[in-house]
Amino acid sequence: MSRKLKSTALYLFLIMGVIMIAYPVYLTVITSMKTPQELSQSFFALPKRFNFDNFISIVTNSGYPRTVLNTLAITVFASLGTIAVIPMVSYAIARNIWEKGYYKSLYFFLLAGIFVPFTVKMLPLIKVMSVMDMLNIPGLIIVYISSAVCEGVFLYVAFIQGIPMELEEAAYIDGASTWKIYVHIVFPLLSPMTATVLIKNGLWYWNDFLLPLLTLNKSPDYWTLTLFQYNFKMTHAINYPMIFAAFLLSMLPIMVFYVFMQKKIIGGLTNGAVKG
């Protein structure tokens, strides 16, 4: 196969991928701007005008601002807890795994947690949370952080082992403590992996439905955006434009976050390659 033919096939494949991703977003946008009458006439046609009434109705809903704040609080505090805990644990393991046996045992214990399906631990987890009075937003944040540890440690340890020990040894000679070395030398070098972990887990925290359904659905005061959508859909089962508008509103903030952090990943990897 010629080089030109390979390039054409690759571009066709990429174009098909873009269409498969963009078309559902297009349908979501145009449906959210229609009236139920317009939707009944044609699902795929453009709306007659840019109609933002559905968005206004949702934003002015008495429960919507509270669900946004709940989701934002969970995502922000869980993300902060994730990048506060996981890199420190990973640094300790990465620098001691071949010298102290219990670090190696801890690493493989955490690694085994990646292979445990959520359905296996779901009922015991909810039972423990109920006994410890953790069926609330702070409890969910703690569960999110602990659930991210296994995969996060796996990613960070491999990355940290690629950082030259000479940097830390030079800092030790200058009298720096382990904590100062971690904060001022190691952690800044982890920015590409930190951005990756933040994107992966931030998307999960924002979009997760199952854990909030199991822990927070007892009261509208605790609802996240996914629970708001779920209960909103039950209430407005016939008004699909309104439902699609709710979906779009919940998508926008995390899409902006993703685009911003994606640039951070590329920039961090480029800087790391230059320094290397």
PDB file of C-alpha atoms in Angstrom:
ATOM      1  CA  MET A   1       0.000   0.000   0.000  1.00  0.00           C
ATOM      2  CA  SER A   2       1.431   3.356  -1.036  1.00  0.00           C
ATOM      3  CA  ARG A   3       2.173   6.095   1.474  1.00  0.00           C
ATOM      4  CA  LYS A   4      -0.480   8.383  -0.026  1.00  0.00           C
ATOM      5  CA  LEU A   5      -3.128   5.664   0.199  1.00  0.00           C
ATOM      6  CA  LYS A   6      -2.230   4.984   3.843  1.00  0.00           C
ATOM      7  CA  SER A   7      -2.494   8.694   4.634  1.00  0.00           C
ATOM      8  CA  THR A   8      -5.900   8.922   2.893  1.00  0.00           C
ATOM      9  CA  ALA A   9      -7.198   5.898   4.797  1.00  0.00           C
ATOM     10  CA  LEU A  10      -5.977   7.388   8.084  1.00  0.00           C
ATOM     11  CA  TYR A  11      -7.680  10.712   7.423  1.00  0.00           C
ATOM     12  CA  LEU A  12     -10.930   8.967   6.460  1.00  0.00           C
ATOM     13  CA  PHE A  13     -10.788   6.982   9.690  1.00  0.00           C
ATOM     14  CA  LEU A  14     -10.196  10.146  11.737  1.00  0.00           C
ATOM     15  CA  ILE A  15     -13.035  11.968   9.945  1.00  0.00           C
ATOM     16  CA  MET A  16     -15.399   9.087  10.720  1.00  0.00           C
ATOM     17  CA  GLY A  17     -14.327   9.258  14.359  1.00  0.00           C
ATOM     18  CA  VAL A  18     -14.978  13.001  14.522  1.00  0.00           C
ATOM     19  CA  ILE A  19     -18.433  12.529  12.977  1.00  0.00           C
ATOM     20  CA  MET A  20     -19.307   9.774  15.440  1.00  0.00           C
ATOM     21  CA  ILE A  21     -18.390  12.067  18.345  1.00  0.00           C
ATOM     22  CA  ALA A  22     -19.675  15.389  16.971  1.00  0.00           C
ATOM     23  CA  TYR A  23     -23.031  14.209  15.624  1.00  0.00           C
ATOM     24  CA  PRO A  24     -24.527  13.240  19.017  1.00  0.00           C
ATOM     25  CA  VAL A  25     -23.349  16.603  20.398  1.00  0.00           C
ATOM     26  CA  TYR A  26     -24.995  18.336  17.426  1.00  0.00           C
ATOM     27  CA  LEU A  27     -28.275  16.500  18.101  1.00  0.00           C
ATOM     28  CA  THR A  28     -28.090  17.436  21.784  1.00  0.00           C
ATOM     29  CA  VAL A  29     -27.588  21.127  20.978  1.00  0.00           C
ATOM     30  CA  ILE A  30     -30.336  21.445  18.363  1.00  0.00           C
ATOM     31  CA  THR A  31     -32.814  19.378  20.398  1.00  0.00           C
ATOM     32  CA  SER A  32     -32.256  21.516  23.483  1.00  0.00           C
ATOM     33  CA  MET A  33     -33.286  24.614  21.487  1.00  0.00           C
ATOM     34  CA  LYS A  34     -36.522  23.187  20.112  1.00  0.00           C
ATOM     35  CA  THR A  35     -40.039  23.196  21.430  1.00  0.00           C
ATOM     36  CA  PRO A  36     -41.835  19.856  21.890  1.00  0.00           C
ATOM     37  CA  GLN A  37     -43.925  20.669  18.825  1.00  0.00           C
ATOM     38  CA  GLU A  38     -40.826  21.218  16.655  1.00  0.00           C
ATOM     39  CA  LEU A  39     -39.293  17.993  17.943  1.00  0.00           C
ATOM     40  CA  SER A  40     -42.421  16.016  17.055  1.00  0.00           C
ATOM     41  CA  GLN A  41     -42.190  17.296  13.465  1.00  0.00           C
ATOM     42  CA  SER A  42     -38.526  16.401  12.922  1.00  0.00           C
ATOM     43  CA  PHE A  43     -35.856  15.127  15.291  1.00  0.00           C
ATOM     44  CA  PHE A  44     -32.925  15.956  12.986  1.00  0.00           C
ATOM     45  CA  ALA A  45     -33.959  19.347  11.583  1.00  0.00           C
ATOM     46  CA  LEU A  46     -32.553  22.629  12.878  1.00  0.00           C
ATOM     47  CA  PRO A  47     -34.756  24.684  15.220  1.00  0.00           C
ATOM     48  CA  LYS A  48     -36.661  27.572  13.641  1.00  0.00           C
ATOM     49  CA  ARG A  49     -34.886  30.002  15.975  1.00  0.00           C
ATOM     50  CA  PHE A  50     -32.339  29.981  18.778  1.00  0.00           C
ATOM     51  CA  ASN A  51     -34.666  29.233  21.653  1.00  0.00           C
ATOM     52  CA  PHE A  52     -33.088  29.458  25.117  1.00  0.00           C
ATOM     53  CA  ASP A  53     -36.346  29.078  27.060  1.00  0.00           C
ATOM     54  CA  ASN A  54     -35.460  25.520  28.066  1.00  0.00           C
ATOM     55  CA  PHE A  55     -32.143  26.629  29.543  1.00  0.00           C
ATOM     56  CA  ILE A  56     -33.774  29.519  31.392  1.00  0.00           C
ATOM     57  CA  SER A  57     -36.406  27.178  32.860  1.00  0.00           C
ATOM     58  CA  ILE A  58     -33.728  24.815  34.167  1.00  0.00           C
ATOM     59  CA  VAL A  59     -31.388  27.494  35.535  1.00  0.00           C
ATOM     60  CA  THR A  60     -34.283  29.192  37.344  1.00  0.00           C
ATOM     61  CA  ASN A  61     -35.397  25.857  38.804  1.00  0.00           C
ATOM     62  CA  SER A  62     -35.174  26.161  42.585  1.00  0.00           C
ATOM     63  CA  GLY A  63     -33.054  23.015  42.927  1.00  0.00           C
ATOM     64  CA  TYR A  64     -30.613  23.546  40.066  1.00  0.00           C
ATOM     65  CA  PRO A  65     -28.139  26.023  41.675  1.00  0.00           C
ATOM     66  CA  ARG A  66     -27.841  23.771  44.725  1.00  0.00           C
ATOM     67  CA  THR A  67     -27.042  20.710  42.594  1.00  0.00           C
ATOM     68  CA  VAL A  68     -24.380  22.668  40.686  1.00  0.00           C
ATOM     69  CA  LEU A  69     -22.746  23.742  43.953  1.00  0.00           C
ATOM     70  CA  ASN A  70     -22.902  20.186  45.303  1.00  0.00           C
ATOM     71  CA  THR A  71     -21.289  18.775  42.170  1.00  0.00           C
ATOM     72  CA  LEU A  72     -18.658  21.510  42.097  1.00  0.00           C
ATOM     73  CA  ALA A  73     -17.805  21.003  45.774  1.00  0.00           C
ATOM     74  CA  ILE A  74     -17.492  17.232  45.347  1.00  0.00           C
ATOM     75  CA  THR A  75     -15.342  17.545  42.219  1.00  0.00           C
ATOM     76  CA  VAL A  76     -13.050  20.252  43.605  1.00  0.00           C
ATOM     77  CA  PHE A  77     -12.460  18.745  47.065  1.00  0.00           C
ATOM     78  CA  ALA A  78     -12.140  15.189  45.760  1.00  0.00           C
ATOM     79  CA  SER A  79      -9.637  16.391  43.126  1.00  0.00           C
ATOM     80  CA  LEU A  80      -7.636  18.342  45.721  1.00  0.00           C
ATOM     81  CA  GLY A  81      -7.616  15.328  48.021  1.00  0.00           C
ATOM     82  CA  THR A  82      -6.518  13.116  45.153  1.00  0.00           C
ATOM     83  CA  ILE A  83      -3.477  15.225  44.231  1.00  0.00           C
ATOM     84  CA  ALA A  84      -2.624  15.753  47.905  1.00  0.00           C
ATOM     85  CA  VAL A  85      -2.646  12.068  48.882  1.00  0.00           C
ATOM     86  CA  ILE A  86      -1.726   9.977  45.850  1.00  0.00           C
ATOM     87  CA  PRO A  87       1.584  11.640  44.815  1.00  0.00           C
ATOM     88  CA  MET A  88       2.904  11.478  48.403  1.00  0.00           C
ATOM     89  CA  VAL A  89       2.026   7.794  48.770  1.00  0.00           C
ATOM     90  CA  SER A  90       3.491   7.079  45.335  1.00  0.00           C
ATOM     91  CA  TYR A  91       6.716   8.945  46.108  1.00  0.00           C
ATOM     92  CA  ALA A  92       7.274   6.951  49.287  1.00  0.00           C
ATOM     93  CA  ILE A  93       6.627   3.678  47.456  1.00  0.00           C
ATOM     94  CA  ALA A  94       8.712   4.551  44.372  1.00  0.00           C
ATOM     95  CA  ARG A  95      11.807   5.453  46.397  1.00  0.00           C
ATOM     96  CA  ASN A  96      11.619   2.491  48.807  1.00  0.00           C
ATOM     97  CA  ILE A  97      10.002  -0.326  46.844  1.00  0.00           C
ATOM     98  CA  TRP A  98      13.287  -2.193  46.184  1.00  0.00           C
ATOM     99  CA  GLU A  99      14.803  -1.532  49.620  1.00  0.00           C
ATOM    100  CA  LYS A 100      11.963  -2.201  52.081  1.00  0.00           C
ATOM    101  CA  GLY A 101       9.696  -5.204  51.660  1.00  0.00           C
ATOM    102  CA  TYR A 102       6.558  -3.679  53.144  1.00  0.00           C
ATOM    103  CA  TYR A 103       6.547  -0.890  50.524  1.00  0.00           C
ATOM    104  CA  LYS A 104       6.630  -3.535  47.813  1.00  0.00           C
ATOM    105  CA  SER A 105       3.807  -5.428  49.527  1.00  0.00           C
ATOM    106  CA  LEU A 106       1.778  -2.216  49.815  1.00  0.00           C
ATOM    107  CA  TYR A 107       2.344  -1.453  46.135  1.00  0.00           C
ATOM    108  CA  PHE A 108       1.125  -4.849  44.949  1.00  0.00           C
ATOM    109  CA  PHE A 109      -1.781  -4.729  47.401  1.00  0.00           C
ATOM    110  CA  LEU A 110      -2.910  -1.418  45.888  1.00  0.00           C
ATOM    111  CA  LEU A 111      -2.252  -2.753  42.408  1.00  0.00           C
ATOM    112  CA  ALA A 112      -4.585  -5.690  43.093  1.00  0.00           C
ATOM    113  CA  GLY A 113      -7.345  -3.196  43.898  1.00  0.00           C
ATOM    114  CA  ILE A 114      -7.461  -2.122  40.237  1.00  0.00           C
ATOM    115  CA  PHE A 115      -8.815  -5.542  39.278  1.00  0.00           C
ATOM    116  CA  VAL A 116     -11.697  -5.600  41.787  1.00  0.00           C
ATOM    117  CA  PRO A 117     -14.946  -4.664  39.982  1.00  0.00           C
ATOM    118  CA  PHE A 118     -17.092  -2.028  41.653  1.00  0.00           C
ATOM    119  CA  THR A 119     -20.084  -4.394  41.670  1.00  0.00           C
ATOM    120  CA  VAL A 120     -18.145  -6.731  43.987  1.00  0.00           C
ATOM    121  CA  LYS A 121     -17.415  -4.056  46.590  1.00  0.00           C
ATOM    122  CA  MET A 122     -20.591  -1.988  46.114  1.00  0.00           C
ATOM    123  CA  LEU A 123     -22.776  -3.553  48.818  1.00  0.00           C
ATOM    124  CA  PRO A 124     -20.016  -3.828  51.482  1.00  0.00           C
ATOM    125  CA  LEU A 125     -18.976  -0.241  50.736  1.00  0.00           C
ATOM    126  CA  ILE A 126     -22.489   1.154  51.159  1.00  0.00           C
ATOM    127  CA  LYS A 127     -22.939  -0.902  54.327  1.00  0.00           C
ATOM    128  CA  VAL A 128     -19.740   0.508  55.844  1.00  0.00           C
ATOM    129  CA  MET A 129     -20.682   4.044  54.796  1.00  0.00           C
ATOM    130  CA  SER A 130     -24.101   3.639  56.387  1.00  0.00           C
ATOM    131  CA  VAL A 131     -22.656   2.350  59.673  1.00  0.00           C
ATOM    132  CA  MET A 132     -20.119   5.217  59.774  1.00  0.00           C
ATOM    133  CA  ASP A 133     -22.762   7.830  58.893  1.00  0.00           C
ATOM    134  CA  MET A 134     -20.999   8.691  55.627  1.00  0.00           C
ATOM    135  CA  LEU A 135     -24.032   8.740  53.319  1.00  0.00           C
ATOM    136  CA  ASN A 136     -23.486  12.439  52.661  1.00  0.00           C
ATOM    137  CA  ILE A 137     -21.290  14.718  50.560  1.00  0.00           C
ATOM    138  CA  PRO A 138     -18.137  14.582  52.783  1.00  0.00           C
ATOM    139  CA  GLY A 139     -18.437  10.800  52.930  1.00  0.00           C
ATOM    140  CA  LEU A 140     -18.716  10.575  49.148  1.00  0.00           C
ATOM    141  CA  ILE A 141     -15.622  12.779  48.727  1.00  0.00           C
ATOM    142  CA  ILE A 142     -13.616  10.439  50.988  1.00  0.00           C
ATOM    143  CA  VAL A 143     -14.803   7.411  48.999  1.00  0.00           C
ATOM    144  CA  TYR A 144     -13.848   9.073  45.719  1.00  0.00           C
ATOM    145  CA  ILE A 145     -10.331   9.842  46.967  1.00  0.00           C
ATOM    146  CA  SER A 146      -9.806   6.342  48.319  1.00  0.00           C
ATOM    147  CA  SER A 147     -11.199   4.795  45.132  1.00  0.00           C
ATOM    148  CA  ALA A 148      -8.709   6.756  43.020  1.00  0.00           C
ATOM    149  CA  VAL A 149      -5.686   5.635  45.047  1.00  0.00           C
ATOM    150  CA  CYS A 150      -5.080   2.221  43.424  1.00  0.00           C
ATOM    151  CA  GLU A 151      -4.856   3.334  39.808  1.00  0.00           C
ATOM    152  CA  GLY A 152      -3.290   6.670  40.755  1.00  0.00           C
ATOM    153  CA  VAL A 153      -0.435   5.014  42.635  1.00  0.00           C
ATOM    154  CA  PHE A 154       0.166   2.674  39.692  1.00  0.00           C
ATOM    155  CA  LEU A 155       0.513   5.645  37.313  1.00  0.00           C
ATOM    156  CA  TYR A 156       2.577   7.856  39.628  1.00  0.00           C
ATOM    157  CA  VAL A 157       5.071   5.222  40.785  1.00  0.00           C
ATOM    158  CA  ALA A 158       6.142   4.429  37.231  1.00  0.00           C
ATOM    159  CA  PHE A 159       6.466   8.157  36.481  1.00  0.00           C
ATOM    160  CA  ILE A 160       8.454   8.945  39.648  1.00  0.00           C
ATOM    161  CA  GLN A 161      10.897   6.111  38.990  1.00  0.00           C
ATOM    162  CA  GLY A 162      11.827   7.916  35.779  1.00  0.00           C
ATOM    163  CA  ILE A 163      12.944  11.034  37.701  1.00  0.00           C
ATOM    164  CA  PRO A 164      16.746  10.954  38.243  1.00  0.00           C
ATOM    165  CA  MET A 165      17.779  10.342  41.833  1.00  0.00           C
ATOM    166  CA  GLU A 166      20.716  12.731  41.338  1.00  0.00           C
ATOM    167  CA  LEU A 167      18.342  15.700  41.701  1.00  0.00           C
ATOM    168  CA  GLU A 168      17.297  14.555  45.162  1.00  0.00           C
ATOM    169  CA  GLU A 169      20.807  13.554  46.214  1.00  0.00           C
ATOM    170  CA  ALA A 170      22.076  17.028  45.335  1.00  0.00           C
ATOM    171  CA  ALA A 171      19.287  18.568  47.419  1.00  0.00           C
ATOM    172  CA  TYR A 172      20.141  16.276  50.376  1.00  0.00           C
ATOM    173  CA  ILE A 173      23.776  17.407  50.175  1.00  0.00           C
ATOM    174  CA  ASP A 174      22.561  21.039  50.344  1.00  0.00           C
ATOM    175  CA  GLY A 175      20.702  20.193  53.554  1.00  0.00           C
ATOM    176  CA  ALA A 176      17.126  19.913  52.250  1.00  0.00           C
ATOM    177  CA  SER A 177      14.708  17.634  54.097  1.00  0.00           C
ATOM    178  CA  THR A 178      12.680  14.912  52.394  1.00  0.00           C
ATOM    179  CA  TRP A 179       9.537  17.058  52.644  1.00  0.00           C
ATOM    180  CA  LYS A 180      11.230  20.065  50.997  1.00  0.00           C
ATOM    181  CA  ILE A 181      12.629  17.860  48.250  1.00  0.00           C
ATOM    182  CA  TYR A 182       9.178  16.441  47.554  1.00  0.00           C
ATOM    183  CA  VAL A 183       7.427  19.839  47.571  1.00  0.00           C
ATOM    184  CA  HIS A 184      10.002  21.908  45.680  1.00  0.00           C
ATOM    185  CA  ILE A 185      11.631  19.373  43.348  1.00  0.00           C
ATOM    186  CA  VAL A 186       9.623  16.187  42.861  1.00  0.00           C
ATOM    187  CA  PHE A 187       6.029  17.430  42.884  1.00  0.00           C
ATOM    188  CA  PRO A 188       6.581  20.153  40.218  1.00  0.00           C
ATOM    189  CA  LEU A 189       8.126  17.512  37.943  1.00  0.00           C
ATOM    190  CA  LEU A 190       4.956  15.437  38.306  1.00  0.00           C
ATOM    191  CA  SER A 191       2.769  18.057  36.586  1.00  0.00           C
ATOM    192  CA  PRO A 192       2.124  15.996  33.390  1.00  0.00           C
ATOM    193  CA  MET A 193       0.955  13.001  35.437  1.00  0.00           C
ATOM    194  CA  THR A 194      -0.970  15.248  37.846  1.00  0.00           C
ATOM    195  CA  ALA A 195      -2.840  16.788  34.907  1.00  0.00           C
ATOM    196  CA  THR A 196      -3.597  13.310  33.559  1.00  0.00           C
ATOM    197  CA  VAL A 197      -4.922  12.083  36.919  1.00  0.00           C
ATOM    198  CA  LEU A 198      -6.950  15.274  37.392  1.00  0.00           C
ATOM    199  CA  ILE A 199      -8.606  14.916  33.985  1.00  0.00           C
ATOM    200  CA  LYS A 200      -9.373  11.234  34.417  1.00  0.00           C
ATOM    201  CA  ASN A 201     -10.739  11.509  37.932  1.00  0.00           C
ATOM    202  CA  GLY A 202     -12.310  14.949  37.478  1.00  0.00           C
ATOM    203  CA  LEU A 203     -14.431  13.613  34.625  1.00  0.00           C
ATOM    204  CA  TRP A 204     -15.429  10.691  36.828  1.00  0.00           C
ATOM    205  CA  TYR A 205     -16.300  12.833  39.865  1.00  0.00           C
ATOM    206  CA  TRP A 206     -18.393  15.227  37.768  1.00  0.00           C
ATOM    207  CA  ASN A 207     -20.219  12.642  35.651  1.00  0.00           C
ATOM    208  CA  ASP A 208     -20.578   9.766  38.123  1.00  0.00           C
ATOM    209  CA  PHE A 209     -24.122   8.559  38.645  1.00  0.00           C
ATOM    210  CA  LEU A 210     -23.998   5.269  40.517  1.00  0.00           C
ATOM    211  CA  LEU A 211     -22.230   6.323  43.725  1.00  0.00           C
ATOM    212  CA  PRO A 212     -24.330   9.517  44.173  1.00  0.00           C
ATOM    213  CA  LEU A 213     -27.458   7.448  43.479  1.00  0.00           C
ATOM    214  CA  LEU A 214     -26.501   5.001  46.233  1.00  0.00           C
ATOM    215  CA  THR A 215     -25.373   7.586  48.776  1.00  0.00           C
ATOM    216  CA  LEU A 216     -27.050  10.962  48.109  1.00  0.00           C
ATOM    217  CA  ASN A 217     -30.457  10.291  46.566  1.00  0.00           C
ATOM    218  CA  LYS A 218     -32.202  10.359  49.920  1.00  0.00           C
ATOM    219  CA  SER A 219     -32.675  14.136  49.816  1.00  0.00           C
ATOM    220  CA  PRO A 220     -32.775  16.801  47.047  1.00  0.00           C
ATOM    221  CA  ASP A 221     -30.403  18.854  49.206  1.00  0.00           C
ATOM    222  CA  TYR A 222     -27.636  16.340  48.422  1.00  0.00           C
ATOM    223  CA  TRP A 223     -28.319  15.860  44.705  1.00  0.00           C
ATOM    224  CA  THR A 224     -25.531  16.190  42.163  1.00  0.00           C
ATOM    225  CA  LEU A 225     -26.124  17.183  38.537  1.00  0.00           C
ATOM    226  CA  THR A 226     -26.455  13.555  37.445  1.00  0.00           C
ATOM    227  CA  LEU A 227     -29.095  12.943  40.108  1.00  0.00           C
ATOM    228  CA  PHE A 228     -30.835  16.180  39.128  1.00  0.00           C
ATOM    229  CA  GLN A 229     -30.941  14.973  35.507  1.00  0.00           C
ATOM    230  CA  TYR A 230     -32.223  11.566  36.585  1.00  0.00           C
ATOM    231  CA  ASN A 231     -35.034  12.938  38.716  1.00  0.00           C
ATOM    232  CA  PHE A 232     -35.699  15.791  36.264  1.00  0.00           C
ATOM    233  CA  LYS A 233     -36.161  13.248  33.469  1.00  0.00           C
ATOM    234  CA  MET A 234     -38.676  11.342  35.565  1.00  0.00           C
ATOM    235  CA  THR A 235     -40.642  14.556  36.128  1.00  0.00           C
ATOM    236  CA  HIS A 236     -40.468  15.812  32.510  1.00  0.00           C
ATOM    237  CA  ALA A 237     -40.600  12.456  30.736  1.00  0.00           C
ATOM    238  CA  ILE A 238     -42.404  13.899  27.681  1.00  0.00           C
ATOM    239  CA  ASN A 239     -40.499  17.187  27.329  1.00  0.00           C
ATOM    240  CA  TYR A 240     -37.345  15.929  25.594  1.00  0.00           C
ATOM    241  CA  PRO A 241     -36.026  19.400  24.624  1.00  0.00           C
ATOM    242  CA  MET A 242     -35.988  20.317  28.314  1.00  0.00           C
ATOM    243  CA  ILE A 243     -34.173  17.085  29.180  1.00  0.00           C
ATOM    244  CA  PHE A 244     -31.566  17.624  26.470  1.00  0.00           C
ATOM    245  CA  ALA A 245     -31.034  21.181  27.714  1.00  0.00           C
ATOM    246  CA  ALA A 246     -30.315  19.763  31.185  1.00  0.00           C
ATOM    247  CA  PHE A 247     -27.813  17.336  29.666  1.00  0.00           C
ATOM    248  CA  LEU A 248     -26.073  20.135  27.770  1.00  0.00           C
ATOM    249  CA  LEU A 249     -25.813  22.383  30.822  1.00  0.00           C
ATOM    250  CA  SER A 250     -24.137  19.618  32.794  1.00  0.00           C
ATOM    251  CA  MET A 251     -21.696  18.879  29.948  1.00  0.00           C
ATOM    252  CA  LEU A 252     -20.374  22.396  29.373  1.00  0.00           C
ATOM    253  CA  PRO A 253     -18.321  23.005  32.561  1.00  0.00           C
ATOM    254  CA  ILE A 254     -16.474  19.695  32.429  1.00  0.00           C
ATOM    255  CA  MET A 255     -15.817  20.099  28.697  1.00  0.00           C
ATOM    256  CA  VAL A 256     -14.163  23.476  29.373  1.00  0.00           C
ATOM    257  CA  PHE A 257     -12.141  21.905  32.196  1.00  0.00           C
ATOM    258  CA  TYR A 258     -11.063  19.069  29.901  1.00  0.00           C
ATOM    259  CA  VAL A 259      -9.890  21.417  27.146  1.00  0.00           C
ATOM    260  CA  PHE A 260      -7.910  23.528  29.631  1.00  0.00           C
ATOM    261  CA  MET A 261      -6.223  20.557  31.322  1.00  0.00           C
ATOM    262  CA  GLN A 262      -5.482  18.875  27.995  1.00  0.00           C
ATOM    263  CA  LYS A 263      -3.267  21.850  27.119  1.00  0.00           C
ATOM    264  CA  LYS A 264      -1.530  21.424  30.472  1.00  0.00           C
ATOM    265  CA  ILE A 265      -0.760  17.785  29.669  1.00  0.00           C
ATOM    266  CA  ILE A 266       0.781  18.641  26.292  1.00  0.00           C
ATOM    267  CA  GLY A 267       2.768  21.530  27.757  1.00  0.00           C
ATOM    268  CA  GLY A 268       4.008  19.431  30.664  1.00  0.00           C
ATOM    269  CA  LEU A 269       5.125  16.573  28.432  1.00  0.00           C
ATOM    270  CA  THR A 270       6.933  18.987  26.127  1.00  0.00           C
ATOM    271  CA  ASN A 271       8.772  20.633  29.045  1.00  0.00           C
ATOM    272  CA  GLY A 272       9.698  17.253  30.421  1.00  0.00           C
ATOM    273  CA  ALA A 273      11.113  16.156  27.071  1.00  0.00           C
ATOM    274  CA  VAL A 274      13.190  19.337  26.770  1.00  0.00           C
ATOM    275  CA  LYS A 275      14.560  19.028  30.316  1.00  0.00           C
ATOM    276  CA  GLY A 276      15.314  15.382  29.791  1.00  0.00           C
TER     277      GLY A 276
END
